[in-house]
Structures are given as structure tokens and as C-alpha cells.
PDB file of C-alpha atoms in Angstrom:
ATOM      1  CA  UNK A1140     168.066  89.816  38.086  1.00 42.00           C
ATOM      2  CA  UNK A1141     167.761  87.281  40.547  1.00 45.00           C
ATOM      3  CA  UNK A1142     170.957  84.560  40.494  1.00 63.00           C
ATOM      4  CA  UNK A1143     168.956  82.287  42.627  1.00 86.00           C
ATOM      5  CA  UNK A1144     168.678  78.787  40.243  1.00 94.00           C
ATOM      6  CA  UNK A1145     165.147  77.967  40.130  1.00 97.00           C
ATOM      7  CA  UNK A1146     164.957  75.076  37.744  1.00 98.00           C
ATOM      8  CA  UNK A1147     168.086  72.894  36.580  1.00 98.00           C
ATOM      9  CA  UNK A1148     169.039  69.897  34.243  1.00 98.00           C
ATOM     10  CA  UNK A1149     172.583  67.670  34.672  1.00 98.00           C
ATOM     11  CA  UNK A1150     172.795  65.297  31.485  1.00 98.00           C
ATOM     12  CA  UNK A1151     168.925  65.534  30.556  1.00 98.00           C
ATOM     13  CA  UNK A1152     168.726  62.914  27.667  1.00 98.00           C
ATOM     14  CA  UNK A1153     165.477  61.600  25.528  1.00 98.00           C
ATOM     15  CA  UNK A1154     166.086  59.125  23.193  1.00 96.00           C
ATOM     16  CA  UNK A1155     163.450  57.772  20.736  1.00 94.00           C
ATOM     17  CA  UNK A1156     165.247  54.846  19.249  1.00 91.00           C
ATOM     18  CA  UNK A1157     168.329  55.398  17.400  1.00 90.00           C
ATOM     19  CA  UNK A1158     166.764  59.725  17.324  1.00 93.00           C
ATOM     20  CA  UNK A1159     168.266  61.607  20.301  1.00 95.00           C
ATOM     21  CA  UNK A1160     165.767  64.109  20.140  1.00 96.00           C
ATOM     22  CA  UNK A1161     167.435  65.567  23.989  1.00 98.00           C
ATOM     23  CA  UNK A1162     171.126  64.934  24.241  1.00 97.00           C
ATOM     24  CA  UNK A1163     172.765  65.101  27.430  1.00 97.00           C
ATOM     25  CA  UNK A1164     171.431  68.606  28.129  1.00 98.00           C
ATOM     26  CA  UNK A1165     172.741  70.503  31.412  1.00 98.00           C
ATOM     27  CA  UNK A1166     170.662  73.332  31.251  1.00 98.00           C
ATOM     28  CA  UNK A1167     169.999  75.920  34.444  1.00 98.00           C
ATOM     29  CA  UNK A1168     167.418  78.630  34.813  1.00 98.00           C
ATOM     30  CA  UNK A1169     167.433  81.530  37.474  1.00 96.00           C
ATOM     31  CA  UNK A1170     165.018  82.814  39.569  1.00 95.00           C
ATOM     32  CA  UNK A1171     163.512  85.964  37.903  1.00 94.00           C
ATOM     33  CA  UNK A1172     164.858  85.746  34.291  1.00 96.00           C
ATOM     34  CA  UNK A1173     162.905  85.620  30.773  1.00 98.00           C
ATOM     35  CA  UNK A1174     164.675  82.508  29.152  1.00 98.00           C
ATOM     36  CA  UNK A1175     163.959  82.284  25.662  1.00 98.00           C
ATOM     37  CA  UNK A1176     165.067  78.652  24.221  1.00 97.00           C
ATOM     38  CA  UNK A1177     165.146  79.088  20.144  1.00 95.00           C
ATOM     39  CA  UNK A1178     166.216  76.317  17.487  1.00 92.00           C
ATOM     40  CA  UNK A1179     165.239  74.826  14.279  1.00 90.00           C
ATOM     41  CA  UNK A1180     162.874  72.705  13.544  1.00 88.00           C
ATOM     42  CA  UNK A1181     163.835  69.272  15.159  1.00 90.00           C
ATOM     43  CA  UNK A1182     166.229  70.919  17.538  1.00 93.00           C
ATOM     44  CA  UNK A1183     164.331  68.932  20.485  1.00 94.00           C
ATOM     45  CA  UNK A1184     162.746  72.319  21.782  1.00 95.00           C
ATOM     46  CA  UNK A1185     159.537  70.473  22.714  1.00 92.00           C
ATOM     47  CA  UNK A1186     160.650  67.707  23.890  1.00 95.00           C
ATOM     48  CA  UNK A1187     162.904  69.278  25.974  1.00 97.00           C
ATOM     49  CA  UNK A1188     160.191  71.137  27.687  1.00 95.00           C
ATOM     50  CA  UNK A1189     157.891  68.470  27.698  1.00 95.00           C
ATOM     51  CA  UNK A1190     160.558  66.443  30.048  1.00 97.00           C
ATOM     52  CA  UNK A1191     160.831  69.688  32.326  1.00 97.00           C
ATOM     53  CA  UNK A1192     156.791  69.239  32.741  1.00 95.00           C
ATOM     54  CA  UNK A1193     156.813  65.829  33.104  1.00 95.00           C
ATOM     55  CA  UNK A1194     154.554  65.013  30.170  1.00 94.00           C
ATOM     56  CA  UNK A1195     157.042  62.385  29.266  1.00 96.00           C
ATOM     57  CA  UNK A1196     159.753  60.825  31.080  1.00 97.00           C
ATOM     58  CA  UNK A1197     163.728  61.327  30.158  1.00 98.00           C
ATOM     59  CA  UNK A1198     166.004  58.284  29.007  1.00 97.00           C
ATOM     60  CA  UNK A1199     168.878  59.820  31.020  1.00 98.00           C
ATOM     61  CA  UNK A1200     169.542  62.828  33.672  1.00 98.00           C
ATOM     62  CA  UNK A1201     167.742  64.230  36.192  1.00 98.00           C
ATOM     63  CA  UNK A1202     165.876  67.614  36.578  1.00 98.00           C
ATOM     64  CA  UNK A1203     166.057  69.799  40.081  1.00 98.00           C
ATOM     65  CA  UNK A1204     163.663  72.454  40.818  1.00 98.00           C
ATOM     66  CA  UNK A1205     163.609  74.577  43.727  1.00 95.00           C
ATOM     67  CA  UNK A1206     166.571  72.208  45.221  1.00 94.00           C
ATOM     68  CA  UNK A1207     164.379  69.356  44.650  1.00 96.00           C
ATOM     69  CA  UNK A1208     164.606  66.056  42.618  1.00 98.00           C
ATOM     70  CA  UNK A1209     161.768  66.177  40.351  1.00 98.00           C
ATOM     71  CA  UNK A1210     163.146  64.035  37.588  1.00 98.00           C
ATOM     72  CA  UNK A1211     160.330  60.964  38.332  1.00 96.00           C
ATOM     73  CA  UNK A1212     157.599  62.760  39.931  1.00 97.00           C
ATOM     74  CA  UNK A1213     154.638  63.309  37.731  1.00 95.00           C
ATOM     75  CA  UNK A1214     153.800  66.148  35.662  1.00 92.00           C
ATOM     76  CA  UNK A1215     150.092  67.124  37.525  1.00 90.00           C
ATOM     77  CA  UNK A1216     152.755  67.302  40.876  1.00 92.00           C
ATOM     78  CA  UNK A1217     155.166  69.517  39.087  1.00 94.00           C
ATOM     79  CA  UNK A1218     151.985  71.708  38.626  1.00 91.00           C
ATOM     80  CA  UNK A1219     151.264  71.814  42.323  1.00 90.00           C
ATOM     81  CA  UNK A1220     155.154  72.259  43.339  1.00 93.00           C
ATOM     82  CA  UNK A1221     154.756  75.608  40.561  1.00 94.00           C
ATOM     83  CA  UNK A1222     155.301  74.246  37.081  1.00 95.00           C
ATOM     84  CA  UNK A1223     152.598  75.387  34.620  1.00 93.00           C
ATOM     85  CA  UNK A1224     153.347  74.646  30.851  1.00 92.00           C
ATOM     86  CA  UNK A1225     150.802  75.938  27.570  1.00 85.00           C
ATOM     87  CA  UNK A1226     151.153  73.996  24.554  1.00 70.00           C
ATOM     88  CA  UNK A1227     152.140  74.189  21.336  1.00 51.00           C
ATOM     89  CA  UNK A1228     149.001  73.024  20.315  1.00 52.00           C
ATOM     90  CA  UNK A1229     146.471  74.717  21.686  1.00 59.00           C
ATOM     91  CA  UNK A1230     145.144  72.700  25.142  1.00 79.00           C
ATOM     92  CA  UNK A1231     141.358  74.761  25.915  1.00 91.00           C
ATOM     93  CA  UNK A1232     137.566  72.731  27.008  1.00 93.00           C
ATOM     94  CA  UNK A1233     136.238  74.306  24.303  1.00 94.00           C
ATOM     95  CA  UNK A1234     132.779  73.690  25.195  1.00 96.00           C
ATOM     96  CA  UNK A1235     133.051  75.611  28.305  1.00 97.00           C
ATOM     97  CA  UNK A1236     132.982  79.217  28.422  1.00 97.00           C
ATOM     98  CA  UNK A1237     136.240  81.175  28.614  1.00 97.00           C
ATOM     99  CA  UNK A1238     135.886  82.171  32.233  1.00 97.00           C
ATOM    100  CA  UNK A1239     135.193  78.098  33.404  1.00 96.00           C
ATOM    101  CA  UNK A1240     138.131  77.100  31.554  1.00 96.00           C
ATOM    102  CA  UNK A1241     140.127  79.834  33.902  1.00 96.00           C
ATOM    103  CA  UNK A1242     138.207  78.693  36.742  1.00 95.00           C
ATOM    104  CA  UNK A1243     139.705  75.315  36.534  1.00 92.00           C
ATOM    105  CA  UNK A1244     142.851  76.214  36.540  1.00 91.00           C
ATOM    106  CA  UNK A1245     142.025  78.795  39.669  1.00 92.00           C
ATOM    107  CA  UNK A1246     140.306  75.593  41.675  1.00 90.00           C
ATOM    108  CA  UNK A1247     143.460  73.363  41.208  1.00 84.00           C
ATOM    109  CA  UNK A1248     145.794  76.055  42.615  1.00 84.00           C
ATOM    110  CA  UNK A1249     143.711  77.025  45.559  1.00 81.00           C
ATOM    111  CA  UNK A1250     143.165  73.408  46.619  1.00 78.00           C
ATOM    112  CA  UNK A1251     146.798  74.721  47.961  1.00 74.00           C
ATOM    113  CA  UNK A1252     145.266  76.899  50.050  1.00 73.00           C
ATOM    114  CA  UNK A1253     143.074  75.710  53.033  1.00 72.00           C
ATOM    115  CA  UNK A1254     139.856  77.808  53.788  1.00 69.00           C
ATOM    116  CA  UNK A1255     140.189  78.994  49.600  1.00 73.00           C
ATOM    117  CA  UNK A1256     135.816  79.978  48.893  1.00 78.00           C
ATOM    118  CA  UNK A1257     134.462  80.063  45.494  1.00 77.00           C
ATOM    119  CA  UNK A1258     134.453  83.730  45.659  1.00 81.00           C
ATOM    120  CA  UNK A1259     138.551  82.948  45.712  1.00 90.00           C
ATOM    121  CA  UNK A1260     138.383  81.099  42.668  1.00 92.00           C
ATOM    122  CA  UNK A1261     136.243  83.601  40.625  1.00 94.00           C
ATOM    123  CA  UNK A1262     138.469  86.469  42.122  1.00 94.00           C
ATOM    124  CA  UNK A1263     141.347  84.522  40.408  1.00 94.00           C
ATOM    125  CA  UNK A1264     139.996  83.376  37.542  1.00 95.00           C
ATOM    126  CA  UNK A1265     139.042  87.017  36.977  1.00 96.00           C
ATOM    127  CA  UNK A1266     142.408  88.853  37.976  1.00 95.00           C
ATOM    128  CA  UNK A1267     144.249  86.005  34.997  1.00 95.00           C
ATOM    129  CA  UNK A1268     141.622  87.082  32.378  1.00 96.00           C
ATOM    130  CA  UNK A1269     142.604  90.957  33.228  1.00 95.00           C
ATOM    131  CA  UNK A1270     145.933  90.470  32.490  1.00 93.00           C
ATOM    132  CA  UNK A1271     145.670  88.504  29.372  1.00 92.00           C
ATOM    133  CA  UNK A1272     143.510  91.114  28.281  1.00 91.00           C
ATOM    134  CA  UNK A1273     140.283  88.436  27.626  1.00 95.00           C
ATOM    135  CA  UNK A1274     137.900  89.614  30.601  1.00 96.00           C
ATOM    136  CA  UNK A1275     135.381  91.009  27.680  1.00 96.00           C
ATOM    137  CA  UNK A1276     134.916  87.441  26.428  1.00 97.00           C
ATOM    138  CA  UNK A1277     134.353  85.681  29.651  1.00 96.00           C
ATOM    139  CA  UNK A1278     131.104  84.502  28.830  1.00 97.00           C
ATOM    140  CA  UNK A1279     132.342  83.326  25.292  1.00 97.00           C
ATOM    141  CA  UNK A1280     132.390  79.498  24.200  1.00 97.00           C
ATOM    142  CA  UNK A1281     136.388  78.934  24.455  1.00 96.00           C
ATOM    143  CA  UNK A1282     136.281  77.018  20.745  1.00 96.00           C
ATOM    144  CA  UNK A1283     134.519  79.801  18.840  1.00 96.00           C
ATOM    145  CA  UNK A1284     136.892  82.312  19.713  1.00 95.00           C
ATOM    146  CA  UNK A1285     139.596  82.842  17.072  1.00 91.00           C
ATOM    147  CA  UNK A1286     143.175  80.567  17.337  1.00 87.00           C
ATOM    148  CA  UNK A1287     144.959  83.746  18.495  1.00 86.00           C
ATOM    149  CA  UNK A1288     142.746  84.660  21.655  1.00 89.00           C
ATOM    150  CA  UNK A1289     142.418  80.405  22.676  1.00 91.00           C
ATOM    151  CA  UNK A1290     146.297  81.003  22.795  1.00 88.00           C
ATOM    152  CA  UNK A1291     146.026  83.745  25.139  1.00 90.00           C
ATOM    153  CA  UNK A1292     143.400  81.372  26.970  1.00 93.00           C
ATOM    154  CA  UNK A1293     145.902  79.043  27.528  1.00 92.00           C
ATOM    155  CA  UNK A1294     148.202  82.237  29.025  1.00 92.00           C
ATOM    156  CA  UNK A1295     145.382  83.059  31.847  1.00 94.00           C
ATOM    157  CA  UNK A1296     144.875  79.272  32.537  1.00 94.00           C
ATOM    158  CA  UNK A1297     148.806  79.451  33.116  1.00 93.00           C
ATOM    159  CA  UNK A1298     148.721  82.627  35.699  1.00 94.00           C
ATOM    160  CA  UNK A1299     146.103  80.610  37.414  1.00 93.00           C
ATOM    161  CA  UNK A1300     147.665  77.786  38.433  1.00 91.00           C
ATOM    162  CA  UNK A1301     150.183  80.340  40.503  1.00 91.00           C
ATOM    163  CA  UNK A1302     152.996  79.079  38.691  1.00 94.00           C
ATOM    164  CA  UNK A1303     156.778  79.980  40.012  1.00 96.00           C
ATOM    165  CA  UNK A1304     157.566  78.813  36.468  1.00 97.00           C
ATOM    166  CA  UNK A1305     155.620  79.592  33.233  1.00 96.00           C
ATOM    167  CA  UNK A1306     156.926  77.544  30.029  1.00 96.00           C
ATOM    168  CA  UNK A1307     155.285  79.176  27.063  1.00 94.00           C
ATOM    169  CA  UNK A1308     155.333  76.830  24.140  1.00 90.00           C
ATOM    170  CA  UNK A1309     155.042  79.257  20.630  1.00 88.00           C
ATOM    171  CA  UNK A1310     152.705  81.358  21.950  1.00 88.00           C
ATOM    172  CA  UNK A1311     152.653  84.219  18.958  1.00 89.00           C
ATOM    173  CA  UNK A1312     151.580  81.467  16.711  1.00 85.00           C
ATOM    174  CA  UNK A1313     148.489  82.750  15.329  1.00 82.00           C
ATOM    175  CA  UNK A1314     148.692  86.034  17.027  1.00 87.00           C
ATOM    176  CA  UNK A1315     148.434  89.427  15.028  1.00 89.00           C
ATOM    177  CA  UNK A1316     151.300  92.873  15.176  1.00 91.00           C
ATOM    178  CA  UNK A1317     149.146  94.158  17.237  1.00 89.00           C
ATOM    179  CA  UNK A1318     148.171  91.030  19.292  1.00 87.00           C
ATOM    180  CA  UNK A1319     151.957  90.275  19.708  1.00 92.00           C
ATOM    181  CA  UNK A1320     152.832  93.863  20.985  1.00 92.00           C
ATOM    182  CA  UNK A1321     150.514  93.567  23.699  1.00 90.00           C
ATOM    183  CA  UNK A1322     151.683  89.787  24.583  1.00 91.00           C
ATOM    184  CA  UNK A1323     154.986  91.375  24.834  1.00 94.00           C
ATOM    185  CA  UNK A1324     153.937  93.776  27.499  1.00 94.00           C
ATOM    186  CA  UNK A1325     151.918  90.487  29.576  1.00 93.00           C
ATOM    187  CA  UNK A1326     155.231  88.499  29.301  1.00 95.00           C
ATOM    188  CA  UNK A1327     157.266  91.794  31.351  1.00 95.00           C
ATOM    189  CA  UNK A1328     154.530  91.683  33.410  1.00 93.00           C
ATOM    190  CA  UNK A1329     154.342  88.338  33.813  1.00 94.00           C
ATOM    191  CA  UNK A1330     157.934  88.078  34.862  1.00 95.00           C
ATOM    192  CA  UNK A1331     157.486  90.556  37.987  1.00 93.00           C
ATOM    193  CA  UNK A1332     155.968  87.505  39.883  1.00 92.00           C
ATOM    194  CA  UNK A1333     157.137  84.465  37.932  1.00 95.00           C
ATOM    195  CA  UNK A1334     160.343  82.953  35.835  1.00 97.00           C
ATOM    196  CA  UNK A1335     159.353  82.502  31.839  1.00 97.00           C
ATOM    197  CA  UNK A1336     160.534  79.962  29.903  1.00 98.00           C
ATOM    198  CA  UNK A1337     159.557  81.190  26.224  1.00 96.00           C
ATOM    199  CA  UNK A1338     159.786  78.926  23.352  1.00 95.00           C
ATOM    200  CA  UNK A1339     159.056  81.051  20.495  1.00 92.00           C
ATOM    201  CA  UNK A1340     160.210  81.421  16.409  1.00 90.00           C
ATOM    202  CA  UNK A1341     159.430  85.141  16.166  1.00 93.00           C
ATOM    203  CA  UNK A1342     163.411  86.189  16.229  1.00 92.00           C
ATOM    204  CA  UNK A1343     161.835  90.105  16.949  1.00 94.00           C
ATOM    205  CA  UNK A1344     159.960  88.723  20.039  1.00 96.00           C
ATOM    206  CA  UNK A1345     162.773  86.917  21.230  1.00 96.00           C
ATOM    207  CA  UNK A1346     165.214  89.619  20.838  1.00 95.00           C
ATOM    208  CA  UNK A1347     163.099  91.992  22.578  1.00 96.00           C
ATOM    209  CA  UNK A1348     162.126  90.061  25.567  1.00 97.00           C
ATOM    210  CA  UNK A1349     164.700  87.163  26.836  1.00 98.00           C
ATOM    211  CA  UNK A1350     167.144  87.913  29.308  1.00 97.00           C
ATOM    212  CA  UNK A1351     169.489  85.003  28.105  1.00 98.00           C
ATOM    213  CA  UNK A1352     168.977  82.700  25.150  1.00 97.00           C
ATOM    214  CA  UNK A1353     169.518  79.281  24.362  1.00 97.00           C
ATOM    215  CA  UNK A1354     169.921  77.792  21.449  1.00 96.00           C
ATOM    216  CA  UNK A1355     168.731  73.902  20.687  1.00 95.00           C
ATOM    217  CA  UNK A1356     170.742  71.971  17.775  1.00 94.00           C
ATOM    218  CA  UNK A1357     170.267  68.542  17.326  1.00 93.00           C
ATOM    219  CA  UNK A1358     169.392  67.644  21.063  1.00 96.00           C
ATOM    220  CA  UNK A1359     172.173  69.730  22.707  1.00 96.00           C
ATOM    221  CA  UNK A1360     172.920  73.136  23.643  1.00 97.00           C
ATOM    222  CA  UNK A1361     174.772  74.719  20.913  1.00 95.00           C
ATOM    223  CA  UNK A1362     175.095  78.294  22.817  1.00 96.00           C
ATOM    224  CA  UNK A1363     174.149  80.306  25.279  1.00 97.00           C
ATOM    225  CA  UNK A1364     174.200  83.798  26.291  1.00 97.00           C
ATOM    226  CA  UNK A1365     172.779  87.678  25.596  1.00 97.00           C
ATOM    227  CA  UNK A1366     170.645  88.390  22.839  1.00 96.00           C
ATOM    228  CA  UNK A1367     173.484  90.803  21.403  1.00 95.00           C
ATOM    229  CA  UNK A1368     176.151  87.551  21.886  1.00 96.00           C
ATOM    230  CA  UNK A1369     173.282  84.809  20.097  1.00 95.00           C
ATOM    231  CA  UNK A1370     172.971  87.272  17.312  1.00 91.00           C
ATOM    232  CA  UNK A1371     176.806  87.534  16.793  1.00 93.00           C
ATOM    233  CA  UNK A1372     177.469  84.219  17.041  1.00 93.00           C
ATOM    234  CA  UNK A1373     178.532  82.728  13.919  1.00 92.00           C
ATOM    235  CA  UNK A1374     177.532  78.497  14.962  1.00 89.00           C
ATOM    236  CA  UNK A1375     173.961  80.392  15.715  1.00 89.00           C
ATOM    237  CA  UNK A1376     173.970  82.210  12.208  1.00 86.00           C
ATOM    238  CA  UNK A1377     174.843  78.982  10.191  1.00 85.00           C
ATOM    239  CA  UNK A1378     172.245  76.674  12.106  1.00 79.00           C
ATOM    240  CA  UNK A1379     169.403  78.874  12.731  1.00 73.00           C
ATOM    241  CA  UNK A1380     169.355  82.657  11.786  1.00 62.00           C
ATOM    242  CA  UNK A1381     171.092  82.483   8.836  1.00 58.00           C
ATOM    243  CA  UNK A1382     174.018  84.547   7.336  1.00 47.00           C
ATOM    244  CA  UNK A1383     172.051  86.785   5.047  1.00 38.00           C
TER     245      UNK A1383
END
């Protein structure tokens, strides 16, 4: 594994009123890894990631990635500089078909790239719905496919954007065994060309595929490590796994 630190927080704080939903969070991720980031409900998961994307802006701290200050620059910039985040709640144009929504996602990153053709575009937007294993329902309406295959939408619109950094907000939600075996095997994959933030309740999932976890309590990092150290850890047990 890479030590290289791709992505880094010093005293990342969101405050909404007297709720300190992020608490002075110094938080580093390497180049390379699978980072799983678990917690209860209200741990400040979301928000957390939300202020790494830039979708809202911190009360305190200040976010580096790639060695550079990114703490005020808007989140469609963070996309460009290699930041692509899928949301919790489901983000598709469901009126357009499942390749266009891809498509989009292809354009925006090869606007990087001067000279990029629309043969470029389709060749991307094709090579993302390969992986995610959707190429069958190109021609589909995005919003009549079931909630478990819009997630893995969302996954493809991710790989196109080229992202350095993938945040993947809950993304078995809605998925089935056999659905969540193969997103298993696209998150290794995945993590040959990119670093994966995964934000995810499925304890199995998380087990099998982080690197290092993090656990979110209250707004603040209440430990950090292996997954064989997070399940032994006894703060971990009483807040979020439970003893049983």
C-alpha cells in the first residue's frame, strides 16, 4: 500500500448551532488504500464527507488534497482536481437513459483533456458501465430501473469523472447478496486505479474490504486502525458494534 497522503484534514469542524455534527476532526487518507469510515447514526459520517466534497462549507479546519489547500474551493473544482462523491440518496437524471447519464459524467472529465472527440466520451462512458456491470441496460430509462442498479449508476457516473478519489456514500443500500458480492469485487477493482473512501453500515462489507477503518462518534474520531484492531476494540463495541 501506497504511504503517499492523498487527502488530509487538521481540526475539520461543522457546527450547526449548538450540534457539532464534525468536531475538530484530523483525519488523513493514503494514496492507494480502501478507507472505510463506519459510525452510528448521527456520528457526522455525512457530513463529514460532504465537507471533503465541498457540498457544504466547514465552521473550522482546513482540508489538503494532493498538497493542496482545498478547504474554500468549490465542490464542482474538487471534481476537476479528482474528487468524485455518490450520494446517500441516490443522485441519477432519471429521464435520461442509463448510458447519457454516464455520458455526462464522461464529457465533464474529458473537458480535461484537449483534442477529447465524442467517440472519447462514448468509449468512456462505455468502459464505466462494463465495470459496474450495467452495459446491458444502457438504453434503459435511469428511473425505471430498480433502487439497487440506480446505485450502481451512480458507481459508473463516479469512474467517469476519472476520480483520484472515490467517496462512496452507503452504497449496498438497496443492493441484494448477490448484488453486494459482486460490488465487492468492483470496489478491489476499483482501488487498482483510485483511493476509496467507503461509507457503508454492512459490518461484513466493511470487514472484508477496508484497509483501515475509522470510526465516527459524536463528530470526532473515536478510533482508528485494522479491521482485526476496530473489531477488538472495546470503545468501538460499546458505541457501535455492540457487545453481544
Amino acid at each position: 500500500m501506497a504511504s503517499v497522503s492523498l487527502l488530509s484534514t487538521k481540526g475539520l469542524s461543522r457546527h450547526f448551532g449548538g450540534l457539532k455534527a464534525v468536531d475538530n476532526v484530523d483525519f488523513t487518507i493514503r494514496e492507494g488504500e480502501i478507507r472505510a469510515l463506519i459510525g452510528p447514526n448521527g456520528a457526522g459520517k455525512t457530513t463529514f464527507v460532504s465537507l471533503l466534497a465541498g457540498r457544504i462549507a466547514p465552521s473550522a479546519g482546513s482540508i489538503e488534497f494532493l498538497g493542496k489547500d482545498i478547504t474554500n474551493l468549490p465542490a464542482h473544482k474538487r471534481v476537476r482536481d479528482g474528487i468524485a462523491y455518490t450520494f446517500q440518496i441516490t443522485s441519477i437524471y432519471p429521464t435520461l437513459t442509463v448510458f447519457d447519464n454516464v455520458a455526462l459524467s464522461a464529457q465533464s472529465a474529458l473537458r480535461r483533456h484537449p483534442g477529447s472527440k465524442r467517440s472519447d466520451i462514448a468509449e468512456k462512458a462505455q468502459e464505466a458501465l462494463d465495470r459496474v456491470g450495467l452495459a446491458d441496460r444502457m438504453g434503459e430509462k435511469a428511473g425505471t430501473m430498480a433502487y439497487g442498479h440506480q446505485r450502481l449508476l451512480e458507481v459508473a457516473m463516479g469512474l467517469a469523472l476519472e476520480p483520484k478519489l472515490l467517496i462512496l456514500d452507503e452504497p449496498t443500500q438497496g443492493l441484494s447478496d448477490s448484488e453486494i458480492e459482486s460490488f465487492c469485487r468492483l470496489v478491489k477493482e476499483i482501488a487498482t486505479s483510485a483511493t476509496v473512501l467507503l461509507i457503508e453500515h454492512n459490518m461484513p462489507v466493511v470487514m472484508q474490504l477496508a484497509d483501515t477503518i475509522t470510526v465516527l462518534n459524536h463528530g470526532q474520531i473515536l478510533a482508528e486502525g485494522s479491521p482485526g484492531d476496530i473489531r477488538a476494540n472495546a470503545a468501538v463495541q460499546a458505541a457501535y458494534l455492540g457487545t453481544g
